[in-house]
Amino acid sequence: SLRVGFGELVAILGRNGAGKTTLLLALAGLIPATGGSVRVGGVDLTQAKPGARVSAGLVSVPDDRGLFPSLSVAEHFRLIGSSVDEAAGVFPGLAKLGGRRVGACAGGEQQQVAVGLGMVRKPKVLLVDELSMGLAPQVAAELLAGLRTLADGGDTAVIVVEQFVDAVLAVADRGLVLSEGHVTRDEPADALLADRASLEAAYLG
């Protein structure tokens, strides 16, 4: 169980197999939940299909980015009735990539496109899975800063699954540690950072 407020960025932490990605897939409606409910702004989305959840403001950025390599960056944004310029306000580097095929973009650029596509939908909840996968730490930090900017707008709850623990907790409000599908810790990010031994034990046992 978890509750995330609008304007809040929450990091989901835990070792491989702890249930982090499963949690995001269940929230997005991509796998069935075995119990409980999913609510956004008081609206019950538990039985809603994935597309209906997106329409209700629950938007997901998957770990495989969900992009089309043969389409240009600009074409990706046009598919959802938006433009690169909207996302470039948070990720300025996108401004010069509009005509480039996504398949020809570097990994960090592709992740900017994926996260940018989520942001311009003006989500109430943005789910981001494995933001830093395959990226250099500096690139991951820039993407995390963009998510912090989105949360600071006050209209979006951001939930991030991330393996770069120090980087994500540096921008998060809270951290939740999962173990075998259960929340074992739910604390302010700075408190988790200060308790290195317990945090490492959550990963290493």
XYZ file of C-alpha atoms in Angstrom:
205
model
C 0.000 0.000 0.000
C 1.177 3.502 -0.735
C -0.182 7.005 -1.013
C 1.551 9.734 -3.019
C 0.449 13.352 -2.955
C 0.348 15.757 -5.879
C 3.650 17.619 -5.986
C 5.477 14.702 -4.397
C 8.249 12.563 -5.893
C 8.531 9.099 -4.368
C 11.328 6.623 -5.092
C 10.556 2.898 -5.074
C 13.624 0.959 -3.946
C 14.525 -2.661 -3.369
C 16.543 -5.573 -4.674
C 15.782 -7.366 -7.941
C 12.556 -9.347 -7.606
C 11.212 -7.206 -4.770
C 8.104 -6.270 -6.782
C 9.004 -2.755 -7.968
C 8.159 -3.155 -11.654
C 5.193 -5.373 -10.809
C 3.812 -2.549 -8.671
C 4.050 -0.041 -11.543
C 2.526 -2.496 -14.038
C -0.407 -3.101 -11.698
C -0.940 0.635 -11.180
C -0.909 1.162 -14.954
C -3.397 -1.678 -15.476
C -0.961 -3.721 -17.560
C -1.223 -6.708 -15.219
C -4.202 -7.536 -12.971
C -3.986 -6.563 -9.328
C -4.648 -9.439 -6.946
C -6.307 -7.145 -4.421
C -6.787 -3.604 -3.242
C -7.662 -0.574 -5.331
C -6.054 2.119 -7.481
C -7.340 5.653 -7.000
C -6.256 8.927 -8.575
C -7.703 12.082 -7.052
C -10.439 10.014 -5.423
C -11.455 8.328 -8.706
C -11.423 4.530 -8.532
C -9.511 3.132 -11.529
C -9.200 -0.431 -10.246
C -11.317 -1.904 -13.042
C -10.257 0.581 -15.734
C -8.337 -0.535 -18.815
C -4.852 0.911 -19.402
C -6.098 3.456 -21.958
C -8.805 4.668 -19.602
C -6.209 5.101 -16.865
C -4.107 7.258 -19.176
C -7.175 9.366 -19.965
C -7.749 9.737 -16.210
C -4.229 11.078 -15.779
C -2.209 7.980 -14.847
C 0.695 7.876 -17.317
C 3.515 5.325 -17.456
C 7.067 5.496 -18.843
C 8.119 1.824 -19.168
C 11.623 0.496 -18.719
C 11.850 -0.267 -22.471
C 10.838 3.385 -23.202
C 8.017 2.344 -25.561
C 9.393 4.255 -28.553
C 9.308 3.585 -32.314
C 12.880 3.555 -33.701
C 11.829 4.464 -37.263
C 9.849 7.559 -36.251
C 11.440 10.938 -35.631
C 11.376 12.628 -32.252
C 8.901 15.212 -33.574
C 6.627 12.481 -34.947
C 6.428 10.864 -31.518
C 5.101 14.092 -30.031
C 2.692 14.665 -32.925
C 1.198 11.217 -32.287
C -0.155 12.500 -28.968
C -1.124 15.941 -30.290
C 1.869 17.728 -28.806
C 5.215 19.130 -29.930
C 8.881 18.819 -29.021
C 8.831 22.434 -27.820
C 6.586 21.531 -24.889
C 9.068 18.994 -23.548
C 12.101 21.142 -24.405
C 11.123 23.477 -21.580
C 12.308 20.757 -19.181
C 14.831 19.001 -21.441
C 16.329 21.739 -23.666
C 18.397 19.213 -25.605
C 15.237 17.909 -27.282
C 14.836 21.151 -29.212
C 17.539 20.174 -31.717
C 16.417 16.544 -32.107
C 13.015 17.013 -33.712
C 13.943 15.656 -37.143
C 16.150 12.794 -35.935
C 14.903 9.217 -35.933
C 14.627 7.922 -32.397
C 16.622 4.846 -33.369
C 19.558 7.129 -34.180
C 19.406 8.902 -30.809
C 21.699 8.083 -27.904
C 20.244 6.265 -24.904
C 19.984 9.414 -22.814
C 18.252 11.249 -25.651
C 15.776 8.394 -26.066
C 14.998 8.497 -22.361
C 14.430 12.255 -22.569
C 11.937 11.605 -25.361
C 10.172 8.898 -23.338
C 9.938 10.988 -20.176
C 9.065 14.105 -22.199
C 6.164 12.269 -23.834
C 4.870 11.420 -20.379
C 5.266 14.967 -19.103
C 3.455 16.722 -21.954
C 0.361 14.628 -21.282
C 0.058 16.715 -18.092
C -0.369 13.620 -15.925
C -1.856 13.537 -12.474
C 0.409 10.568 -11.751
C 3.590 9.776 -13.672
C 5.085 6.306 -13.272
C 8.718 5.916 -14.383
C 10.384 2.496 -14.392
C 14.186 2.135 -14.305
C 14.929 5.677 -15.460
C 18.702 5.229 -15.495
C 18.929 1.832 -17.192
C 21.963 1.878 -19.486
C 22.694 5.555 -18.857
C 25.703 7.382 -17.472
C 25.175 8.742 -13.927
C 25.305 12.370 -15.115
C 22.597 11.759 -17.726
C 20.436 9.978 -15.164
C 20.860 12.911 -12.762
C 19.653 15.341 -15.441
C 16.557 13.224 -16.064
C 15.839 12.980 -12.348
C 16.131 16.760 -12.079
C 13.493 17.026 -14.807
C 11.149 14.815 -12.789
C 11.778 16.991 -9.736
C 10.788 20.041 -11.794
C 7.569 18.302 -12.836
C 6.682 17.414 -9.244
C 7.488 20.930 -8.056
C 4.725 22.201 -10.325
C 2.348 20.797 -7.709
C -0.105 19.096 -10.070
C 1.597 15.732 -10.529
C 2.543 12.835 -8.277
C 5.733 11.174 -9.548
C 6.626 7.566 -8.710
C 10.066 6.368 -9.820
C 11.633 2.921 -9.711
C 15.376 3.503 -9.730
C 18.584 1.607 -8.983
C 20.827 4.693 -8.567
C 19.792 5.015 -4.933
C 21.842 8.082 -4.006
C 20.801 9.979 -7.139
C 17.080 9.335 -6.810
C 16.951 9.993 -3.060
C 18.755 13.299 -3.649
C 15.688 14.577 -5.544
C 12.899 12.539 -3.937
C 10.635 13.564 -1.079
C 10.227 10.009 0.199
C 11.631 6.564 -0.402
C 9.734 3.294 -0.150
C 11.675 0.057 0.203
C 9.949 -3.058 -1.112
C 10.715 -6.633 -0.120
C 8.766 -9.545 -1.609
C 5.954 -7.257 -2.628
C 5.560 -5.510 0.728
C 6.541 -1.994 1.784
C 9.094 -2.458 4.560
C 10.125 1.206 4.892
C 8.388 4.455 3.964
C 10.480 7.403 5.115
C 11.715 10.842 4.065
C 14.462 10.538 1.486
C 17.081 12.225 3.641
C 16.370 9.826 6.510
C 16.957 6.835 4.250
C 20.166 8.366 2.902
C 21.412 8.882 6.440
C 20.788 5.240 7.362
C 23.176 3.605 4.907
C 23.520 0.309 6.790
C 19.815 -0.452 6.811
C 19.408 0.647 3.221
C 22.240 -1.605 2.088
C 20.741 -4.475 4.057
C 17.488 -4.036 2.142
C 19.430 -4.756 -1.051
C 22.021 -7.244 0.146
C 20.252 -8.992 3.016
